[in-house]
Tab-separated table of N, CA and C in Angstrom:
chain	number	residue	atom	x	y	z
O	1	UNK	N	25.226	80.530	-107.926
O	1	UNK	CA	23.981	79.589	-107.703
O	1	UNK	C	23.072	80.225	-106.710
O	2	UNK	N	21.832	80.022	-106.817
O	2	UNK	CA	20.914	80.541	-105.846
O	2	UNK	C	19.583	79.932	-105.817
O	3	UNK	N	18.739	80.154	-104.928
O	3	UNK	CA	17.451	79.784	-104.889
O	3	UNK	C	17.210	78.093	-105.197
O	4	UNK	N	16.468	77.785	-106.053
O	4	UNK	CA	16.213	76.477	-106.471
O	4	UNK	C	17.319	75.688	-107.024
O	5	UNK	N	18.321	76.315	-107.628
O	5	UNK	CA	19.519	75.342	-107.960
O	5	UNK	C	20.224	75.179	-106.811
O	6	UNK	N	20.496	75.951	-105.862
O	6	UNK	CA	21.469	75.474	-104.756
O	6	UNK	C	20.554	74.412	-103.959
O	7	UNK	N	19.314	74.422	-104.072
O	7	UNK	CA	18.417	73.345	-103.497
O	7	UNK	C	18.695	71.884	-104.230
O	8	UNK	N	18.622	71.972	-105.496
O	8	UNK	CA	18.953	70.737	-106.425
O	8	UNK	C	20.409	70.188	-106.083
O	9	UNK	N	21.320	70.992	-105.865
O	9	UNK	CA	22.748	70.602	-105.711
O	9	UNK	C	22.647	69.824	-104.311
O	10	UNK	N	22.166	70.444	-103.150
O	10	UNK	CA	22.109	69.831	-101.995
O	10	UNK	C	21.230	68.683	-101.930
O	11	UNK	N	20.177	68.684	-102.603
O	11	UNK	CA	19.192	67.344	-102.728
O	11	UNK	C	20.105	66.338	-103.363
O	12	UNK	N	20.825	66.533	-104.334
O	12	UNK	CA	21.553	65.550	-105.013
O	12	UNK	C	22.598	64.961	-104.136
O	13	UNK	N	23.300	65.824	-103.377
O	13	UNK	CA	24.203	65.450	-102.579
O	13	UNK	C	23.700	64.553	-101.414
O	14	UNK	N	22.550	64.932	-100.901
O	14	UNK	CA	22.072	64.087	-99.947
O	14	UNK	C	21.651	62.656	-100.376
O	15	UNK	N	20.813	62.621	-101.677
O	15	UNK	CA	20.483	61.627	-102.180
O	15	UNK	C	21.361	60.518	-102.585
O	16	UNK	N	22.520	60.895	-103.380
O	16	UNK	CA	23.505	59.977	-104.011
O	16	UNK	C	24.602	59.881	-103.251
O	17	UNK	N	25.164	60.872	-102.285
O	17	UNK	CA	26.257	60.758	-101.469
O	17	UNK	C	26.020	60.342	-100.175
O	18	UNK	N	25.157	60.987	-99.382
O	18	UNK	CA	24.850	60.582	-98.089
O	18	UNK	C	24.084	59.444	-97.816
O	19	UNK	N	22.749	59.530	-98.350
O	19	UNK	CA	21.911	58.232	-98.174
O	19	UNK	C	22.177	57.209	-99.330
O	20	UNK	N	22.563	57.417	-100.310
O	20	UNK	CA	22.920	56.568	-101.441
O	20	UNK	C	21.655	55.885	-101.935
O	21	UNK	N	20.444	56.788	-101.824
O	21	UNK	CA	19.160	56.375	-102.247
O	21	UNK	C	18.610	57.415	-103.179
O	22	UNK	N	18.478	57.107	-104.368
O	22	UNK	CA	17.809	58.163	-105.440
O	22	UNK	C	16.500	58.531	-105.264
O	23	UNK	N	15.640	57.706	-104.410
O	23	UNK	CA	14.336	58.298	-104.076
O	23	UNK	C	14.232	59.060	-102.789
O	24	UNK	N	15.301	59.347	-102.171
O	24	UNK	CA	15.172	59.989	-100.750
O	24	UNK	C	14.654	61.313	-100.934
O	25	UNK	N	13.929	61.588	-100.035
O	25	UNK	CA	13.304	63.160	-100.088
O	25	UNK	C	14.248	64.106	-99.182
O	26	UNK	N	15.033	65.031	-99.719
O	26	UNK	CA	16.003	65.630	-98.975
O	26	UNK	C	15.230	66.588	-97.903
O	27	UNK	N	14.037	66.746	-97.982
O	27	UNK	CA	13.244	67.501	-97.153
O	27	UNK	C	13.036	66.741	-95.685
O	28	UNK	N	13.333	65.490	-95.698
O	28	UNK	CA	13.201	64.607	-94.475
O	28	UNK	C	14.616	64.398	-93.879
O	29	UNK	N	15.581	65.036	-94.364
O	29	UNK	CA	17.068	64.908	-93.812
O	29	UNK	C	17.294	65.453	-92.522
O	30	UNK	N	17.733	64.725	-91.669
O	30	UNK	CA	18.196	65.188	-90.300
O	30	UNK	C	19.759	64.595	-90.160
O	31	UNK	N	20.559	65.550	-90.033
O	31	UNK	CA	22.034	65.222	-89.994
O	31	UNK	C	22.364	64.148	-88.972
O	32	UNK	N	21.643	64.258	-87.788
O	32	UNK	CA	21.902	63.136	-86.548
O	32	UNK	C	21.670	61.813	-87.126
O	33	UNK	N	20.764	61.702	-88.084
O	33	UNK	CA	20.534	60.296	-88.532
O	33	UNK	C	21.522	59.776	-89.441
O	34	UNK	N	22.386	60.606	-89.710
O	34	UNK	CA	23.455	60.057	-90.930
O	34	UNK	C	24.883	60.622	-90.377
O	35	UNK	N	24.991	60.662	-88.984
O	35	UNK	CA	26.228	61.123	-88.583
O	35	UNK	C	27.456	60.382	-89.174
O	36	UNK	N	27.432	58.864	-89.235
O	36	UNK	CA	28.582	58.044	-89.385
O	36	UNK	C	28.835	58.244	-90.931
O	37	UNK	N	27.853	58.488	-91.675
O	37	UNK	CA	28.160	58.613	-93.232
O	37	UNK	C	28.660	59.950	-93.416
O	38	UNK	N	27.991	61.043	-92.866
O	38	UNK	CA	28.746	62.251	-93.010
O	38	UNK	C	30.215	62.446	-92.396
O	39	UNK	N	30.539	61.928	-91.515
O	39	UNK	CA	31.871	61.768	-90.839
O	39	UNK	C	32.816	61.108	-92.135
O	40	UNK	N	32.255	59.951	-92.724
O	40	UNK	CA	33.184	59.404	-93.557
O	40	UNK	C	33.248	60.254	-95.020
O	41	UNK	N	32.197	60.803	-95.210
O	41	UNK	CA	32.464	61.649	-96.533
O	41	UNK	C	33.300	62.814	-96.066
O	42	UNK	N	33.258	63.322	-94.917
O	42	UNK	CA	34.067	64.558	-94.410
O	42	UNK	C	35.520	64.155	-94.661
O	43	UNK	N	35.863	62.856	-94.076
O	43	UNK	CA	37.239	62.514	-94.308
O	43	UNK	C	37.727	62.557	-95.576
O	44	UNK	N	36.857	62.167	-96.509
O	44	UNK	CA	37.226	62.058	-97.918
O	44	UNK	C	37.341	63.530	-98.703
O	45	UNK	N	36.454	64.324	-98.246
O	45	UNK	CA	36.167	65.487	-99.041
O	45	UNK	C	36.748	66.831	-98.521
O	46	UNK	N	36.639	66.784	-97.068
O	46	UNK	CA	36.907	68.004	-96.478
O	46	UNK	C	38.487	68.542	-96.293
O	47	UNK	N	38.778	69.617	-96.546
O	47	UNK	CA	40.130	70.036	-96.088
O	47	UNK	C	40.231	70.224	-94.632
O	48	UNK	N	40.791	69.275	-93.857
O	48	UNK	CA	40.727	69.205	-92.388
O	48	UNK	C	42.194	69.057	-91.933
O	49	UNK	N	43.286	68.537	-92.800
O	49	UNK	CA	44.526	68.281	-92.242
O	49	UNK	C	45.583	69.651	-92.825
O	50	UNK	N	45.758	70.454	-92.127
O	50	UNK	CA	46.781	71.526	-92.548
O	50	UNK	C	48.225	71.167	-92.772
O	51	UNK	N	48.575	69.836	-92.485
O	51	UNK	CA	49.948	69.562	-92.574
O	51	UNK	C	50.145	69.000	-93.946
O	52	UNK	N	50.870	69.809	-94.889
O	52	UNK	CA	50.781	69.404	-96.126
O	52	UNK	C	52.515	69.170	-96.393
O	53	UNK	N	53.115	68.687	-95.224
O	53	UNK	CA	54.660	68.498	-95.417
O	53	UNK	C	54.920	67.287	-96.422
O	54	UNK	N	54.366	66.292	-96.502
O	54	UNK	CA	54.485	65.212	-97.502
O	54	UNK	C	54.351	65.652	-98.832
O	55	UNK	N	53.204	66.529	-98.979
O	55	UNK	CA	52.850	67.011	-100.467
O	55	UNK	C	53.934	67.801	-100.823
O	56	UNK	N	54.367	68.815	-99.880
O	56	UNK	CA	55.495	69.604	-100.234
O	56	UNK	C	56.921	68.964	-100.557
O	57	UNK	N	57.091	67.896	-99.695
O	57	UNK	CA	58.377	67.166	-99.805
O	57	UNK	C	58.477	66.423	-101.122
O	58	UNK	N	57.272	65.961	-101.841
O	58	UNK	CA	57.349	65.307	-103.134
O	58	UNK	C	57.264	66.440	-104.401
O	59	UNK	N	57.590	67.624	-103.904
O	59	UNK	CA	57.470	68.859	-104.906
O	59	UNK	C	56.174	69.297	-105.432
O	60	UNK	N	55.267	68.850	-104.674
O	60	UNK	CA	53.903	69.329	-104.959
O	60	UNK	C	53.708	70.791	-104.930
O	61	UNK	N	52.833	71.335	-105.895
O	61	UNK	CA	52.367	72.774	-105.820
O	61	UNK	C	50.790	72.838	-105.928
O	62	UNK	N	50.272	73.755	-105.214
O	62	UNK	CA	48.969	73.882	-104.967
O	62	UNK	C	48.491	75.421	-105.366
O	63	UNK	N	47.479	75.442	-106.196
O	63	UNK	CA	46.925	76.807	-106.390
O	63	UNK	C	45.481	76.657	-106.102
O	64	UNK	N	45.001	77.579	-105.156
O	64	UNK	CA	43.567	77.446	-104.542
O	64	UNK	C	42.897	78.981	-105.065
O	65	UNK	N	41.731	78.735	-105.470
O	65	UNK	CA	40.924	80.080	-105.866
O	65	UNK	C	39.625	79.839	-105.262
O	66	UNK	N	39.347	81.027	-104.577
O	66	UNK	CA	37.960	81.149	-103.890
O	66	UNK	C	37.260	82.467	-104.508
O	67	UNK	N	36.044	81.971	-105.135
O	67	UNK	CA	35.146	83.144	-105.453
O	67	UNK	C	34.305	83.657	-104.326
O	68	UNK	N	34.473	84.932	-104.023
O	68	UNK	CA	33.896	85.235	-102.854
O	68	UNK	C	32.486	85.565	-102.852
O	69	UNK	N	31.888	85.320	-104.015
O	69	UNK	CA	30.358	85.443	-103.931
O	69	UNK	C	29.747	84.013	-103.968
O	70	UNK	N	30.473	83.172	-103.822
O	70	UNK	CA	29.996	81.500	-104.061
O	70	UNK	C	28.872	81.182	-103.091
O	71	UNK	N	27.818	80.948	-103.503
O	71	UNK	CA	26.605	80.398	-102.597
O	71	UNK	C	26.569	78.899	-102.709
O	72	UNK	N	27.420	78.212	-103.394
O	72	UNK	CA	27.404	76.819	-103.330
O	72	UNK	C	28.200	76.264	-102.307
O	73	UNK	N	29.335	76.965	-101.900
O	73	UNK	CA	30.050	76.675	-100.721
O	73	UNK	C	30.659	77.760	-100.137
O	74	UNK	N	30.933	77.891	-98.998
O	74	UNK	CA	31.480	79.324	-98.337
O	74	UNK	C	33.044	79.261	-98.621
O	75	UNK	N	33.215	80.444	-99.335
O	75	UNK	CA	34.624	80.811	-99.492
O	75	UNK	C	35.449	80.824	-98.149
O	76	UNK	N	34.890	81.099	-97.236
O	76	UNK	CA	35.737	81.301	-95.989
O	76	UNK	C	36.346	80.009	-95.649
O	77	UNK	N	35.696	78.649	-96.120
O	77	UNK	CA	36.250	77.473	-95.768
O	77	UNK	C	37.624	77.284	-96.203
O	78	UNK	N	37.816	77.779	-97.645
O	78	UNK	CA	38.998	77.643	-98.243
O	78	UNK	C	40.086	78.820	-97.582
O	79	UNK	N	39.551	79.831	-97.349
O	79	UNK	CA	40.406	80.978	-96.723
O	79	UNK	C	41.143	80.339	-95.237
O	80	UNK	N	40.008	79.821	-94.538
O	80	UNK	CA	40.448	79.343	-93.105
O	80	UNK	C	41.393	78.224	-93.357
O	81	UNK	N	41.392	77.324	-94.415
O	81	UNK	CA	42.060	76.338	-94.558
O	81	UNK	C	43.479	76.594	-94.865
O	82	UNK	N	43.662	77.838	-95.798
O	82	UNK	CA	44.819	78.379	-95.967
O	82	UNK	C	45.678	78.883	-94.683
O	83	UNK	N	44.790	79.657	-94.069
O	83	UNK	CA	45.326	80.141	-92.695
O	83	UNK	C	45.825	78.977	-91.930
O	84	UNK	N	45.074	77.986	-91.694
O	84	UNK	CA	45.533	76.855	-90.964
O	84	UNK	C	46.867	76.229	-91.435
O	85	UNK	N	46.948	76.049	-92.759
O	85	UNK	CA	48.358	75.642	-93.239
O	85	UNK	C	49.340	76.586	-92.922
O	86	UNK	N	49.255	77.843	-93.073
O	86	UNK	CA	50.254	78.821	-92.698
O	86	UNK	C	50.540	78.730	-91.332
O	87	UNK	N	49.591	78.483	-90.410
O	87	UNK	CA	49.767	78.434	-88.929
O	87	UNK	C	50.621	77.220	-88.536
O	88	UNK	N	50.310	75.988	-89.417
O	88	UNK	CA	50.899	74.719	-89.095
O	88	UNK	C	52.485	74.773	-89.798
O	89	UNK	N	52.538	75.332	-90.868
O	89	UNK	CA	53.795	75.140	-91.505
O	89	UNK	C	54.784	76.398	-91.671
O	90	UNK	N	54.092	77.626	-91.439
O	90	UNK	CA	54.803	78.712	-91.603
O	90	UNK	C	54.791	79.376	-92.910
O	91	UNK	N	54.716	80.663	-92.916
O	91	UNK	CA	54.420	81.297	-94.260
O	91	UNK	C	55.606	81.129	-95.194
O	92	UNK	N	56.760	81.079	-94.703
O	92	UNK	CA	57.931	80.928	-95.692
O	92	UNK	C	58.009	79.660	-96.560
O	93	UNK	N	57.498	78.410	-95.808
O	93	UNK	CA	57.412	77.331	-96.293
O	93	UNK	C	56.261	77.156	-97.404
O	94	UNK	N	55.044	77.865	-96.840
O	94	UNK	CA	53.850	77.674	-97.730
O	94	UNK	C	54.035	78.503	-98.919
O	95	UNK	N	54.723	79.497	-98.921
O	95	UNK	CA	54.909	80.412	-100.139
O	95	UNK	C	55.707	79.526	-101.214
O	96	UNK	N	56.382	78.598	-100.808
O	96	UNK	CA	57.094	77.802	-101.718
O	96	UNK	C	56.307	76.760	-102.503
O	97	UNK	N	55.143	76.439	-102.074
O	97	UNK	CA	54.419	75.517	-102.773
O	97	UNK	C	52.749	75.687	-102.901
O	98	UNK	N	52.242	76.822	-102.123
O	98	UNK	CA	50.927	76.932	-102.270
O	98	UNK	C	50.533	78.519	-102.333
O	99	UNK	N	49.788	78.646	-103.382
O	99	UNK	CA	49.250	80.003	-103.709
O	99	UNK	C	47.783	80.044	-103.486
O	100	UNK	N	47.146	81.090	-102.787
O	100	UNK	CA	45.832	81.152	-102.622
O	100	UNK	C	45.245	82.635	-103.242
O	101	UNK	N	44.164	82.460	-104.107
O	101	UNK	CA	43.674	83.695	-104.644
O	101	UNK	C	42.198	83.661	-104.148
O	102	UNK	N	41.708	85.047	-103.884
O	102	UNK	CA	40.365	85.305	-103.692
O	102	UNK	C	39.655	86.262	-104.574
O	103	UNK	N	38.700	85.942	-105.294
O	103	UNK	CA	38.099	86.676	-106.392
O	103	UNK	C	36.852	87.289	-105.945
O	104	UNK	N	36.762	88.489	-105.793
O	104	UNK	CA	35.528	89.233	-105.433
O	104	UNK	C	34.510	89.199	-106.605
O	105	UNK	N	33.133	89.068	-106.099
O	105	UNK	CA	32.068	89.073	-107.149
O	105	UNK	C	31.642	88.041	-107.905
O	106	UNK	N	32.631	86.939	-107.852
O	106	UNK	CA	32.213	85.727	-108.800
O	106	UNK	C	31.527	84.706	-107.883
O	107	UNK	N	30.517	84.173	-108.407
O	107	UNK	CA	29.868	82.880	-107.737
O	107	UNK	C	30.502	81.664	-108.077
O	108	UNK	N	29.777	80.579	-107.587
O	108	UNK	CA	30.311	79.196	-107.962
O	108	UNK	C	30.637	78.898	-109.294
O	109	UNK	N	31.951	78.168	-109.348
O	109	UNK	CA	32.248	77.757	-110.800
O	109	UNK	C	32.180	78.755	-111.884
O	110	UNK	N	32.536	80.116	-111.648
O	110	UNK	CA	32.187	81.122	-112.459
O	110	UNK	C	33.493	81.373	-113.440
O	111	UNK	N	33.402	81.510	-114.717
O	111	UNK	CA	34.463	82.140	-115.527
O	111	UNK	C	34.296	83.424	-115.734
O	112	UNK	N	33.236	84.078	-115.202
O	112	UNK	CA	33.100	85.510	-115.314
O	112	UNK	C	31.746	85.877	-115.575
O	113	UNK	N	31.410	87.128	-115.216
O	113	UNK	CA	30.037	87.581	-115.257
O	113	UNK	C	30.060	88.661	-116.432
O	114	UNK	N	29.099	88.699	-117.376
O	114	UNK	CA	29.280	89.670	-118.389
O	114	UNK	C	28.657	90.922	-117.915
O	115	UNK	N	29.049	92.003	-118.536
O	115	UNK	CA	28.517	93.325	-118.188
O	115	UNK	C	27.013	93.295	-118.128
O	116	UNK	N	26.575	94.080	-117.246
O	116	UNK	CA	25.070	94.049	-116.985
O	116	UNK	C	24.591	93.024	-116.208
O	117	UNK	N	25.286	91.905	-115.862
O	117	UNK	CA	24.811	90.804	-115.053
O	117	UNK	C	24.356	91.208	-113.540
O	118	UNK	N	23.671	90.393	-113.163
O	118	UNK	CA	23.354	90.911	-111.538
O	118	UNK	C	24.516	90.818	-110.689
O	119	UNK	N	24.888	91.588	-109.978
O	119	UNK	CA	26.179	91.552	-109.112
O	119	UNK	C	27.298	92.012	-109.721
O	120	UNK	N	27.239	92.345	-110.947
O	120	UNK	CA	28.497	92.505	-111.883
O	120	UNK	C	28.686	94.054	-111.915
O	121	UNK	N	29.735	94.710	-111.939
O	121	UNK	CA	30.078	95.963	-112.411
O	121	UNK	C	29.528	96.392	-113.749
O	122	UNK	N	29.527	97.427	-114.180
O	122	UNK	CA	29.059	97.804	-115.663
O	122	UNK	C	30.055	97.266	-116.488
O	123	UNK	N	31.167	97.009	-116.175
O	123	UNK	CA	32.054	96.385	-117.374
O	123	UNK	C	32.174	94.946	-117.067
O	124	UNK	N	31.470	94.371	-116.249
O	124	UNK	CA	31.352	92.880	-116.068
O	124	UNK	C	32.430	92.499	-115.028
O	125	UNK	N	32.663	91.209	-114.814
O	125	UNK	CA	33.725	90.593	-114.071
O	125	UNK	C	34.418	89.462	-114.603
O	126	UNK	N	35.613	89.556	-115.153
O	126	UNK	CA	36.263	88.433	-115.936
O	126	UNK	C	36.682	87.432	-114.877
O	127	UNK	N	36.722	86.291	-115.261
O	127	UNK	CA	37.119	85.268	-114.361
O	127	UNK	C	37.755	84.035	-114.866
O	128	UNK	N	38.170	83.967	-116.077
O	128	UNK	CA	38.863	82.871	-116.718
O	128	UNK	C	40.348	83.030	-116.337
O	129	UNK	N	40.996	81.882	-116.099
O	129	UNK	CA	42.396	81.816	-116.119
O	129	UNK	C	42.894	80.348	-116.207
O	130	UNK	N	44.169	80.179	-116.724
O	130	UNK	CA	44.523	78.946	-117.214
O	130	UNK	C	45.416	78.350	-115.709
O	131	UNK	N	44.749	77.939	-114.812
O	131	UNK	CA	45.559	77.349	-113.779
O	131	UNK	C	46.406	76.286	-114.173
O	132	UNK	N	46.045	75.393	-115.108
O	132	UNK	CA	47.010	74.296	-115.285
O	132	UNK	C	48.241	74.869	-116.008
O	133	UNK	N	48.060	75.785	-116.791
O	133	UNK	CA	49.362	76.409	-117.400
O	133	UNK	C	50.295	77.080	-116.187
O	134	UNK	N	49.592	77.577	-115.278
O	134	UNK	CA	50.264	78.282	-114.143
O	134	UNK	C	51.112	77.057	-113.358
O	135	UNK	N	50.358	76.032	-113.064
O	135	UNK	CA	50.834	75.004	-112.443
O	135	UNK	C	52.104	74.447	-113.180
O	136	UNK	N	51.846	74.278	-114.346
O	136	UNK	CA	52.905	73.567	-115.141
O	136	UNK	C	54.057	74.449	-115.238
O	137	UNK	N	53.906	75.776	-115.281
O	137	UNK	CA	55.221	76.640	-115.353
O	137	UNK	C	55.826	76.652	-114.038
O	138	UNK	N	55.035	76.549	-112.888
O	138	UNK	CA	55.472	76.494	-111.578
O	138	UNK	C	56.369	75.077	-111.416
O	139	UNK	N	55.683	74.127	-111.823
O	139	UNK	CA	56.488	72.812	-111.430
O	139	UNK	C	57.698	72.523	-112.473
O	140	UNK	N	57.540	72.750	-113.804
O	140	UNK	CA	58.390	72.602	-114.842
O	140	UNK	C	59.487	73.648	-114.901
O	141	UNK	N	59.181	74.841	-114.784
O	141	UNK	CA	60.132	75.938	-114.961
O	141	UNK	C	60.507	76.657	-113.796
O	142	UNK	N	59.913	76.195	-112.627
O	142	UNK	CA	60.032	77.078	-111.291
O	142	UNK	C	59.665	78.372	-111.386
O	143	UNK	N	58.661	78.725	-112.261
O	143	UNK	CA	58.044	80.177	-112.404
O	143	UNK	C	56.937	80.191	-111.324
O	144	UNK	N	56.968	80.734	-110.174
O	144	UNK	CA	56.094	80.870	-109.132
O	144	UNK	C	54.944	81.918	-109.711
O	145	UNK	N	53.766	81.670	-109.702
O	145	UNK	CA	52.633	82.501	-109.999
O	145	UNK	C	52.770	83.795	-109.390
O	146	UNK	N	52.224	84.997	-110.042
O	146	UNK	CA	52.332	86.180	-109.387
O	146	UNK	C	51.425	86.197	-108.133
O	147	UNK	N	51.745	87.190	-107.381
O	147	UNK	CA	50.996	87.361	-106.144
O	147	UNK	C	49.348	87.869	-106.553
O	148	UNK	N	49.373	88.683	-107.443
O	148	UNK	CA	48.242	89.161	-108.167
O	148	UNK	C	47.993	88.664	-109.415
O	149	UNK	N	46.877	88.009	-109.722
O	149	UNK	CA	46.572	87.529	-111.148
O	149	UNK	C	45.602	88.299	-111.522
O	150	UNK	N	45.412	88.839	-113.006
O	150	UNK	CA	44.517	89.586	-113.758
O	150	UNK	C	43.748	88.436	-114.346
O	151	UNK	N	42.427	88.322	-113.933
O	151	UNK	CA	41.477	87.363	-114.615
O	151	UNK	C	40.930	87.775	-115.790
O	152	UNK	N	40.983	87.186	-116.888
O	152	UNK	CA	40.509	87.910	-118.162
O	152	UNK	C	39.491	86.625	-118.827
O	153	UNK	N	39.015	86.968	-119.958
O	153	UNK	CA	38.129	85.985	-120.637
O	153	UNK	C	39.066	85.281	-121.521
O	154	UNK	N	39.484	84.111	-120.781
O	154	UNK	CA	40.234	83.122	-121.751
O	154	UNK	C	41.674	83.300	-121.845
O	155	UNK	N	42.330	84.328	-121.440
O	155	UNK	CA	43.812	84.769	-121.422
O	155	UNK	C	44.372	85.000	-120.194
O	156	UNK	N	45.399	84.648	-119.843
O	156	UNK	CA	46.106	84.832	-118.766
O	156	UNK	C	47.148	85.996	-118.633
O	157	UNK	N	46.998	86.802	-117.878
O	157	UNK	CA	47.766	87.883	-117.671
O	157	UNK	C	48.316	88.210	-116.396
O	158	UNK	N	49.596	88.455	-116.143
O	158	UNK	CA	50.205	88.752	-114.743
O	158	UNK	C	50.283	90.153	-114.450
O	159	UNK	N	49.864	90.631	-113.364
O	159	UNK	CA	49.929	91.971	-112.893
O	159	UNK	C	51.328	92.086	-112.195
């Protein structure tokens, strides 16, 4: 995402989530005027609590993927959250239920970049993976995902 498209996403967020006014002009937005609403949205949407003990105790499994060329949201946010979970719970416990992957070169919500695309190597950058299948195998068969996953176009492979 970039340029005008990033603006349209931000504009929609301000209009429909923050101000709840479809006619609101996002160019008039001042965060200090909407502090209470922004804090409310942050409680609902932001990853702020690194204590996932209750989630882990219920048998929860979590796979997080951050595309490192994401312009829609900073991939550093997810990386920082993972680090906070590890700091809070310890690496050994986290490894039992939380896998985090960082994918270089891919933008927001990308399933891959074809060869010849901007910011892609000559062979392209694959990005598709079946995370539901990985989670299902982890929960149902206790088959933890590999530390390194090979992203492909529609097929999952383990390295």
